[in-house]
Amino acid sequence: MDDANTEPRTHRAVVELAGVGVHRYTTGQVILDGIDWAVRAGEHWALLGANGAGKTSLLRLIGAMGHPTVGTVEVLGERLGRVDVRELRARIGLVSTAQPVPLRETAHTVVLTGATGTVQPLWKNYDAATRERAALLLAEMECEELADRPFGVCSGGQKARVLLARALMSDPALLLLDEPFNALDLPSREDLIDAMWRLAAGRPDLATITVTHHLEELSPAIGHVMLLRGGRALARGPAGEVLTGDRLTECFGRPIEVTRHDGRWLARSGRAEQAGPFASRG
């Protein structure tokens, strides 16, 4: 009997990377090198690192938007290079402020486009059940009052929650969040963190990977973290073991102090020339 078919759903890997490297063909520059990583159903990961560490390149591989130069990438049981990436992308939810969406259409219509994975709505593809699902997802994100508002006039925080609802339209097993807190003010950030916390509680099999620059943007649902530096995995594992002052100091190249309160993280940095790293707390 095939072990993969008998393994409990909540233990199955939805992402598996082995010896993954990405090299820029024109210059030979190494973007990613020797990445081994597994993300299992129900796990919530954060991907942290300085600008240029390789976070975006790694997320592109997992989102089936690129291929590795070396190594293997398997997403939702499919290996890149052996699968139609268009079909695979339809099974992956993505939230990014860089996503093209129809700004003049209503928030409800933007969510509907998640059902077809298109920029513009394909009206003949949306039956009554699909329209109802879009409305329910807006309600789940606590922004149902935005249903008839043009997406382009929504605030940054409102747009982020609408895009999260859009990403859920296909009922994905894997959700990728590429700097979803970009340019959000404090109340909007907290609204989105609350939405992601509720999402994790309500969908126990959903796996998420969040790329961010700030520890205070991590919801209490984040249980695992990978630190990238120079295209390599500096550390990965349970958040409490990875998010230490010593490891973040090594990752970002300056002294960092880490604290935790009620499941939320905070990182503070002293002057770069200060001798010795801060101690990790919490």
mmCIF file of N, CA, C and O in Angstrom, residues 195-278:
data_model
loop_
_atom_site.group_PDB
_atom_site.id
_atom_site.type_symbol
_atom_site.label_atom_id
_atom_site.label_comp_id
_atom_site.label_asym_id
_atom_site.label_seq_id
_atom_site.Cartn_x
_atom_site.Cartn_y
_atom_site.Cartn_z
ATOM 1 N N ALA A 195 -7.759 38.911 10.879
ATOM 2 C CA ALA A 195 -8.383 38.111 9.821
ATOM 3 C C ALA A 195 -7.584 36.832 9.570
ATOM 4 O O ALA A 195 -8.161 35.749 9.384
ATOM 5 N N MET A 196 -6.270 36.934 9.592
ATOM 6 C CA MET A 196 -5.431 35.759 9.354
ATOM 7 C C MET A 196 -5.489 34.789 10.529
ATOM 8 O O MET A 196 -5.432 33.570 10.348
ATOM 9 N N TRP A 197 -5.649 35.311 11.726
ATOM 10 C CA TRP A 197 -5.796 34.473 12.914
ATOM 11 C C TRP A 197 -7.101 33.682 12.842
ATOM 12 O O TRP A 197 -7.136 32.487 13.118
ATOM 13 N N ARG A 198 -8.184 34.351 12.452
ATOM 14 C CA ARG A 198 -9.469 33.671 12.301
ATOM 15 C C ARG A 198 -9.398 32.633 11.174
ATOM 16 O O ARG A 198 -9.974 31.552 11.283
ATOM 17 N N LEU A 199 -8.689 32.984 10.116
ATOM 18 C CA LEU A 199 -8.560 32.076 8.976
ATOM 19 C C LEU A 199 -7.865 30.780 9.389
ATOM 20 O O LEU A 199 -8.296 29.685 9.039
ATOM 21 N N ALA A 200 -6.799 30.901 10.169
ATOM 22 C CA ALA A 200 -6.071 29.722 10.627
ATOM 23 C C ALA A 200 -6.937 28.853 11.533
ATOM 24 O O ALA A 200 -6.905 27.618 11.458
ATOM 25 N N ALA A 201 -7.736 29.505 12.372
ATOM 26 C CA ALA A 201 -8.586 28.757 13.293
ATOM 27 C C ALA A 201 -9.721 28.048 12.561
ATOM 28 O O ALA A 201 -10.126 26.948 12.939
ATOM 29 N N GLY A 202 -10.232 28.668 11.503
ATOM 30 C CA GLY A 202 -11.384 28.119 10.799
ATOM 31 C C GLY A 202 -11.052 27.130 9.712
ATOM 32 O O GLY A 202 -11.947 26.407 9.244
ATOM 33 N N ARG A 203 -9.767 27.063 9.294
ATOM 34 C CA ARG A 203 -9.359 26.141 8.224
ATOM 35 C C ARG A 203 -8.133 25.362 8.690
ATOM 36 O O ARG A 203 -6.999 25.690 8.332
ATOM 37 N N PRO A 204 -8.345 24.309 9.464
ATOM 38 C CA PRO A 204 -7.217 23.596 10.083
ATOM 39 C C PRO A 204 -6.271 22.921 9.096
ATOM 40 O O PRO A 204 -5.127 22.637 9.448
ATOM 41 N N ASP A 205 -6.700 22.657 7.860
ATOM 42 C CA ASP A 205 -5.826 22.004 6.879
ATOM 43 C C ASP A 205 -5.072 22.994 5.989
ATOM 44 O O ASP A 205 -4.186 22.597 5.228
ATOM 45 N N LEU A 206 -5.422 24.267 6.056
ATOM 46 C CA LEU A 206 -4.796 25.268 5.196
ATOM 47 C C LEU A 206 -3.366 25.550 5.655
ATOM 48 O O LEU A 206 -3.109 25.780 6.840
ATOM 49 N N ALA A 207 -2.432 25.534 4.714
ATOM 50 C CA ALA A 207 -1.047 25.919 4.980
ATOM 51 C C ALA A 207 -0.815 27.316 4.430
ATOM 52 O O ALA A 207 -1.312 27.659 3.352
ATOM 53 N N THR A 208 -0.074 28.136 5.165
ATOM 54 C CA THR A 208 0.214 29.490 4.708
ATOM 55 C C THR A 208 1.706 29.780 4.828
ATOM 56 O O THR A 208 2.388 29.255 5.714
ATOM 57 N N ILE A 209 2.190 30.624 3.919
ATOM 58 C CA ILE A 209 3.561 31.140 3.967
ATOM 59 C C ILE A 209 3.466 32.653 3.809
ATOM 60 O O ILE A 209 2.940 33.137 2.804
ATOM 61 N N THR A 210 3.964 33.375 4.798
ATOM 62 C CA THR A 210 3.882 34.832 4.795
ATOM 63 C C THR A 210 5.276 35.433 4.705
ATOM 64 O O THR A 210 6.145 35.121 5.533
ATOM 65 N N VAL A 211 5.495 36.266 3.709
ATOM 66 C CA VAL A 211 6.744 37.013 3.585
ATOM 67 C C VAL A 211 6.539 38.382 4.204
ATOM 68 O O VAL A 211 5.585 39.095 3.860
ATOM 69 N N THR A 212 7.407 38.744 5.134
ATOM 70 C CA THR A 212 7.300 40.051 5.777
ATOM 71 C C THR A 212 8.680 40.490 6.239
ATOM 72 O O THR A 212 9.627 39.691 6.289
ATOM 73 N N HIS A 213 8.788 41.771 6.588
ATOM 74 C CA HIS A 213 10.042 42.311 7.110
ATOM 75 C C HIS A 213 9.980 42.563 8.612
ATOM 76 O O HIS A 213 11.004 42.847 9.224
ATOM 77 N N HIS A 214 8.786 42.484 9.195
ATOM 78 C CA HIS A 214 8.613 42.925 10.574
ATOM 79 C C HIS A 214 7.974 41.844 11.430
ATOM 80 O O HIS A 214 6.901 41.333 11.099
ATOM 81 N N LEU A 215 8.580 41.520 12.553
ATOM 82 C CA LEU A 215 8.054 40.486 13.428
ATOM 83 C C LEU A 215 6.686 40.850 13.989
ATOM 84 O O LEU A 215 5.859 39.968 14.230
ATOM 85 N N GLU A 216 6.431 42.146 14.194
ATOM 86 C CA GLU A 216 5.143 42.534 14.764
ATOM 87 C C GLU A 216 3.985 42.310 13.801
ATOM 88 O O GLU A 216 2.818 42.417 14.195
ATOM 89 N N GLU A 217 4.282 41.967 12.550
ATOM 90 C CA GLU A 217 3.241 41.650 11.579
ATOM 91 C C GLU A 217 2.852 40.168 11.592
ATOM 92 O O GLU A 217 1.944 39.772 10.862
ATOM 93 N N LEU A 218 3.515 39.376 12.416
ATOM 94 C CA LEU A 218 3.215 37.949 12.478
ATOM 95 C C LEU A 218 2.020 37.710 13.388
ATOM 96 O O LEU A 218 2.004 38.143 14.533
ATOM 97 N N SER A 219 1.036 36.990 12.884
ATOM 98 C CA SER A 219 -0.123 36.654 13.710
ATOM 99 C C SER A 219 0.267 35.548 14.678
ATOM 100 O O SER A 219 1.237 34.818 14.447
ATOM 101 N N PRO A 220 -0.486 35.383 15.766
ATOM 102 C CA PRO A 220 -0.192 34.292 16.706
ATOM 103 C C PRO A 220 -0.301 32.916 16.061
ATOM 104 O O PRO A 220 0.171 31.928 16.636
ATOM 105 N N ALA A 221 -0.902 32.839 14.861
ATOM 106 C CA ALA A 221 -1.019 31.549 14.174
ATOM 107 C C ALA A 221 0.311 31.067 13.614
ATOM 108 O O ALA A 221 0.478 29.872 13.340
ATOM 109 N N ILE A 222 1.263 31.978 13.406
ATOM 110 C CA ILE A 222 2.549 31.600 12.826
ATOM 111 C C ILE A 222 3.283 30.689 13.802
ATOM 112 O O ILE A 222 3.663 31.098 14.899
ATOM 113 N N GLY A 223 3.500 29.455 13.380
ATOM 114 C CA GLY A 223 4.169 28.493 14.251
ATOM 115 C C GLY A 223 5.564 28.117 13.806
ATOM 116 O O GLY A 223 6.322 27.509 14.563
ATOM 117 N N HIS A 224 5.908 28.467 12.544
ATOM 118 C CA HIS A 224 7.212 28.101 11.999
ATOM 119 C C HIS A 224 7.802 29.281 11.230
ATOM 120 O O HIS A 224 7.060 30.093 10.666
ATOM 121 N N VAL A 225 9.123 29.338 11.205
ATOM 122 C CA VAL A 225 9.816 30.449 10.550
ATOM 123 C C VAL A 225 11.032 29.927 9.812
ATOM 124 O O VAL A 225 11.715 29.005 10.290
ATOM 125 N N MET A 226 11.282 30.510 8.627
ATOM 126 C CA MET A 226 12.554 30.311 7.935
ATOM 127 C C MET A 226 13.245 31.658 7.800
ATOM 128 O O MET A 226 12.620 32.638 7.400
ATOM 129 N N LEU A 227 14.531 31.687 8.141
ATOM 130 C CA LEU A 227 15.355 32.871 7.949
ATOM 131 C C LEU A 227 16.257 32.651 6.745
ATOM 132 O O LEU A 227 16.949 31.628 6.657
ATOM 133 N N LEU A 228 16.246 33.603 5.822
ATOM 134 C CA LEU A 228 17.107 33.542 4.640
ATOM 135 C C LEU A 228 18.183 34.610 4.728
ATOM 136 O O LEU A 228 17.918 35.748 5.129
ATOM 137 N N ARG A 229 19.377 34.236 4.337
ATOM 138 C CA ARG A 229 20.459 35.213 4.212
ATOM 139 C C ARG A 229 21.326 34.812 3.025
ATOM 140 O O ARG A 229 21.818 33.685 2.949
ATOM 141 N N GLY A 230 21.475 35.727 2.081
ATOM 142 C CA GLY A 230 22.317 35.467 0.924
ATOM 143 C C GLY A 230 21.872 34.273 0.115
ATOM 144 O O GLY A 230 22.709 33.569 -0.469
ATOM 145 N N GLY A 231 20.560 34.028 0.063
ATOM 146 C CA GLY A 231 20.037 32.945 -0.739
ATOM 147 C C GLY A 231 20.085 31.580 -0.085
ATOM 148 O O GLY A 231 19.689 30.587 -0.699
ATOM 149 N N ARG A 232 20.548 31.516 1.158
ATOM 150 C CA ARG A 232 20.626 30.250 1.871
ATOM 151 C C ARG A 232 19.747 30.285 3.117
ATOM 152 O O ARG A 232 19.494 31.363 3.672
ATOM 153 N N ALA A 233 19.314 29.115 3.540
ATOM 154 C CA ALA A 233 18.489 29.020 4.750
ATOM 155 C C ALA A 233 19.401 29.089 5.967
ATOM 156 O O ALA A 233 20.182 28.168 6.226
ATOM 157 N N LEU A 234 19.292 30.185 6.698
ATOM 158 C CA LEU A 234 20.110 30.362 7.896
ATOM 159 C C LEU A 234 19.543 29.535 9.053
ATOM 160 O O LEU A 234 20.289 28.958 9.846
ATOM 161 N N ALA A 235 18.229 29.497 9.153
ATOM 162 C CA ALA A 235 17.565 28.712 10.196
ATOM 163 C C ALA A 235 16.127 28.469 9.774
ATOM 164 O O ALA A 235 15.524 29.275 9.067
ATOM 165 N N ARG A 236 15.556 27.370 10.210
ATOM 166 C CA ARG A 236 14.154 27.083 9.954
ATOM 167 C C ARG A 236 13.653 26.133 11.033
ATOM 168 O O ARG A 236 14.407 25.287 11.528
ATOM 169 N N GLY A 237 12.376 26.288 11.392
ATOM 170 C CA GLY A 237 11.810 25.429 12.415
ATOM 171 C C GLY A 237 10.763 26.154 13.225
ATOM 172 O O GLY A 237 10.239 27.201 12.803
ATOM 173 N N PRO A 238 10.426 25.638 14.410
ATOM 174 C CA PRO A 238 9.426 26.290 15.255
ATOM 175 C C PRO A 238 9.802 27.734 15.557
ATOM 176 O O PRO A 238 10.979 28.048 15.786
ATOM 177 N N ALA A 239 8.803 28.605 15.548
ATOM 178 C CA ALA A 239 9.053 30.039 15.707
ATOM 179 C C ALA A 239 9.838 30.351 16.976
ATOM 180 O O ALA A 239 10.753 31.187 16.974
ATOM 181 N N GLY A 240 9.505 29.685 18.074
ATOM 182 C CA GLY A 240 10.177 29.968 19.335
ATOM 183 C C GLY A 240 11.652 29.632 19.322
ATOM 184 O O GLY A 240 12.434 30.197 20.098
ATOM 185 N N GLU A 241 12.069 28.698 18.442
ATOM 186 C CA GLU A 241 13.477 28.318 18.347
ATOM 187 C C GLU A 241 14.241 29.178 17.343
ATOM 188 O O GLU A 241 15.457 29.351 17.474
ATOM 189 N N VAL A 242 13.530 29.705 16.355
ATOM 190 C CA VAL A 242 14.190 30.465 15.287
ATOM 191 C C VAL A 242 14.238 31.962 15.592
ATOM 192 O O VAL A 242 15.231 32.632 15.299
ATOM 193 N N LEU A 243 13.183 32.479 16.179
ATOM 194 C CA LEU A 243 13.104 33.927 16.416
ATOM 195 C C LEU A 243 13.814 34.299 17.710
ATOM 196 O O LEU A 243 13.200 34.683 18.712
ATOM 197 N N THR A 244 15.118 34.205 17.674
ATOM 198 C CA THR A 244 15.946 34.596 18.810
ATOM 199 C C THR A 244 16.800 35.792 18.409
ATOM 200 O O THR A 244 17.050 36.038 17.219
ATOM 201 N N GLY A 245 17.255 36.516 19.411
ATOM 202 C CA GLY A 245 18.097 37.672 19.127
ATOM 203 C C GLY A 245 19.361 37.302 18.380
ATOM 204 O O GLY A 245 19.770 37.985 17.435
ATOM 205 N N ASP A 246 19.997 36.206 18.776
ATOM 206 C CA ASP A 246 21.245 35.789 18.133
ATOM 207 C C ASP A 246 21.033 35.475 16.659
ATOM 208 O O ASP A 246 21.820 35.889 15.795
ATOM 209 N N ARG A 247 19.969 34.731 16.366
ATOM 210 C CA ARG A 247 19.740 34.329 14.975
ATOM 211 C C ARG A 247 19.310 35.508 14.114
ATOM 212 O O ARG A 247 19.730 35.630 12.962
ATOM 213 N N LEU A 248 18.476 36.392 14.632
ATOM 214 C CA LEU A 248 18.072 37.554 13.849
ATOM 215 C C LEU A 248 19.231 38.528 13.680
ATOM 216 O O LEU A 248 19.346 39.196 12.648
ATOM 217 N N THR A 249 20.098 38.614 14.676
ATOM 218 C CA THR A 249 21.301 39.435 14.542
ATOM 219 C C THR A 249 22.165 38.924 13.404
ATOM 220 O O THR A 249 22.668 39.684 12.568
ATOM 221 N N GLU A 250 22.341 37.603 13.342
ATOM 222 C CA GLU A 250 23.118 37.005 12.252
ATOM 223 C C GLU A 250 22.429 37.198 10.911
ATOM 224 O O GLU A 250 23.076 37.453 9.893
ATOM 225 N N CYS A 251 21.103 37.098 10.904
ATOM 226 C CA CYS A 251 20.349 37.205 9.653
ATOM 227 C C CYS A 251 20.413 38.604 9.070
ATOM 228 O O CYS A 251 20.601 38.781 7.864
ATOM 229 N N PHE A 252 20.254 39.617 9.926
ATOM 230 C CA PHE A 252 20.147 40.994 9.434
ATOM 231 C C PHE A 252 21.439 41.796 9.596
ATOM 232 O O PHE A 252 21.514 42.937 9.132
ATOM 233 N N GLY A 253 22.430 41.233 10.275
ATOM 234 C CA GLY A 253 23.722 41.886 10.341
ATOM 235 C C GLY A 253 23.803 43.072 11.275
ATOM 236 O O GLY A 253 24.664 43.939 11.083
ATOM 237 N N ARG A 254 22.942 43.127 12.284
ATOM 238 C CA ARG A 254 23.027 44.172 13.301
ATOM 239 C C ARG A 254 22.360 43.652 14.561
ATOM 240 O O ARG A 254 21.526 42.739 14.492
ATOM 241 N N PRO A 255 22.719 44.196 15.730
ATOM 242 C CA PRO A 255 22.173 43.665 16.986
ATOM 243 C C PRO A 255 20.654 43.798 17.043
ATOM 244 O O PRO A 255 20.105 44.865 16.785
ATOM 245 N N ILE A 256 19.993 42.705 17.374
ATOM 246 C CA ILE A 256 18.532 42.699 17.457
ATOM 247 C C ILE A 256 18.102 42.027 18.755
ATOM 248 O O ILE A 256 18.623 40.971 19.129
ATOM 249 N N GLU A 257 17.163 42.646 19.410
ATOM 250 C CA GLU A 257 16.554 42.110 20.622
ATOM 251 C C GLU A 257 15.143 41.643 20.273
ATOM 252 O O GLU A 257 14.397 42.356 19.593
ATOM 253 N N VAL A 258 14.790 40.460 20.725
ATOM 254 C CA VAL A 258 13.480 39.883 20.423
ATOM 255 C C VAL A 258 12.693 39.696 21.710
ATOM 256 O O VAL A 258 13.211 39.160 22.694
ATOM 257 N N THR A 259 11.447 40.133 21.701
ATOM 258 C CA THR A 259 10.548 39.903 22.825
ATOM 259 C C THR A 259 9.240 39.334 22.298
ATOM 260 O O THR A 259 8.920 39.443 21.114
ATOM 261 N N ARG A 260 8.472 38.726 23.205
ATOM 262 C CA ARG A 260 7.187 38.144 22.841
ATOM 263 C C ARG A 260 6.180 38.410 23.941
ATOM 264 O O ARG A 260 6.500 38.302 25.124
ATOM 265 N N HIS A 261 4.965 38.766 23.534
ATOM 266 C CA HIS A 261 3.907 39.057 24.500
ATOM 267 C C HIS A 261 2.572 38.607 23.936
ATOM 268 O O HIS A 261 2.178 39.022 22.838
ATOM 269 N N ASP A 262 1.876 37.731 24.663
ATOM 270 C CA ASP A 262 0.562 37.235 24.245
ATOM 271 C C ASP A 262 0.587 36.681 22.818
ATOM 272 O O ASP A 262 -0.321 36.920 22.019
ATOM 273 N N GLY A 263 1.642 35.954 22.488
ATOM 274 C CA GLY A 263 1.723 35.322 21.186
ATOM 275 C C GLY A 263 2.211 36.208 20.060
ATOM 276 O O GLY A 263 2.347 35.749 18.923
ATOM 277 N N ARG A 264 2.481 37.480 20.353
ATOM 278 C CA ARG A 264 2.966 38.425 19.333
ATOM 279 C C ARG A 264 4.440 38.723 19.551
ATOM 280 O O ARG A 264 4.928 38.791 20.676
ATOM 281 N N TRP A 265 5.136 38.937 18.435
ATOM 282 C CA TRP A 265 6.577 39.141 18.459
ATOM 283 C C TRP A 265 6.937 40.602 18.228
ATOM 284 O O TRP A 265 6.211 41.341 17.570
ATOM 285 N N LEU A 266 8.091 41.002 18.758
ATOM 286 C CA LEU A 266 8.611 42.348 18.549
ATOM 287 C C LEU A 266 10.122 42.267 18.438
ATOM 288 O O LEU A 266 10.780 41.596 19.236
ATOM 289 N N ALA A 267 10.678 42.938 17.436
ATOM 290 C CA ALA A 267 12.132 43.013 17.268
ATOM 291 C C ALA A 267 12.565 44.466 17.360
ATOM 292 O O ALA A 267 11.934 45.357 16.780
ATOM 293 N N ARG A 268 13.625 44.709 18.100
ATOM 294 C CA ARG A 268 14.201 46.049 18.229
ATOM 295 C C ARG A 268 15.690 45.958 17.951
ATOM 296 O O ARG A 268 16.342 44.984 18.316
ATOM 297 N N SER A 269 16.223 46.991 17.301
ATOM 298 C CA SER A 269 17.637 46.993 16.954
ATOM 299 C C SER A 269 18.329 48.204 17.545
ATOM 300 O O SER A 269 17.804 49.321 17.524
ATOM 301 N N GLY A 270 19.524 47.980 18.084
ATOM 302 C CA GLY A 270 20.357 49.083 18.534
ATOM 303 C C GLY A 270 21.229 49.575 17.405
ATOM 304 O O GLY A 270 21.071 49.199 16.243
ATOM 305 N N ARG A 271 22.177 50.410 17.721
ATOM 306 C CA ARG A 271 23.088 50.923 16.701
ATOM 307 C C ARG A 271 23.957 49.781 16.165
ATOM 308 O O ARG A 271 24.369 48.893 16.895
ATOM 309 N N ALA A 272 24.216 49.839 14.871
ATOM 310 C CA ALA A 272 24.969 48.759 14.227
ATOM 311 C C ALA A 272 26.354 48.592 14.828
ATOM 312 O O ALA A 272 26.898 47.503 14.880
ATOM 313 N N GLU A 273 26.947 49.708 15.336
ATOM 314 C CA GLU A 273 28.310 49.623 15.841
ATOM 315 C C GLU A 273 28.355 49.186 17.301
ATOM 316 O O GLU A 273 29.425 49.022 17.874
ATOM 317 N N GLN A 274 27.165 49.003 17.920
ATOM 318 C CA GLN A 274 27.145 48.599 19.319
ATOM 319 C C GLN A 274 27.778 47.230 19.472
ATOM 320 O O GLN A 274 27.521 46.306 18.703
ATOM 321 N N ALA A 275 28.614 47.065 20.478
ATOM 322 C CA ALA A 275 29.330 45.803 20.641
ATOM 323 C C ALA A 275 28.401 44.710 21.140
ATOM 324 O O ALA A 275 27.689 44.885 22.119
ATOM 325 N N GLY A 276 28.427 43.567 20.445
ATOM 326 C CA GLY A 276 27.713 42.389 20.897
ATOM 327 C C GLY A 276 26.226 42.457 20.639
ATOM 328 O O GLY A 276 25.621 43.532 20.700
ATOM 329 N N PRO A 277 25.598 41.329 20.366
ATOM 330 C CA PRO A 277 24.148 41.277 20.140
ATOM 331 C C PRO A 277 23.374 41.405 21.430
ATOM 332 O O PRO A 277 23.888 41.097 22.508
ATOM 333 N N PHE A 278 22.147 41.889 21.313
ATOM 334 C CA PHE A 278 21.252 41.880 22.479
ATOM 335 C C PHE A 278 20.912 40.450 22.820
ATOM 336 O O PHE A 278 20.912 39.561 21.970
#
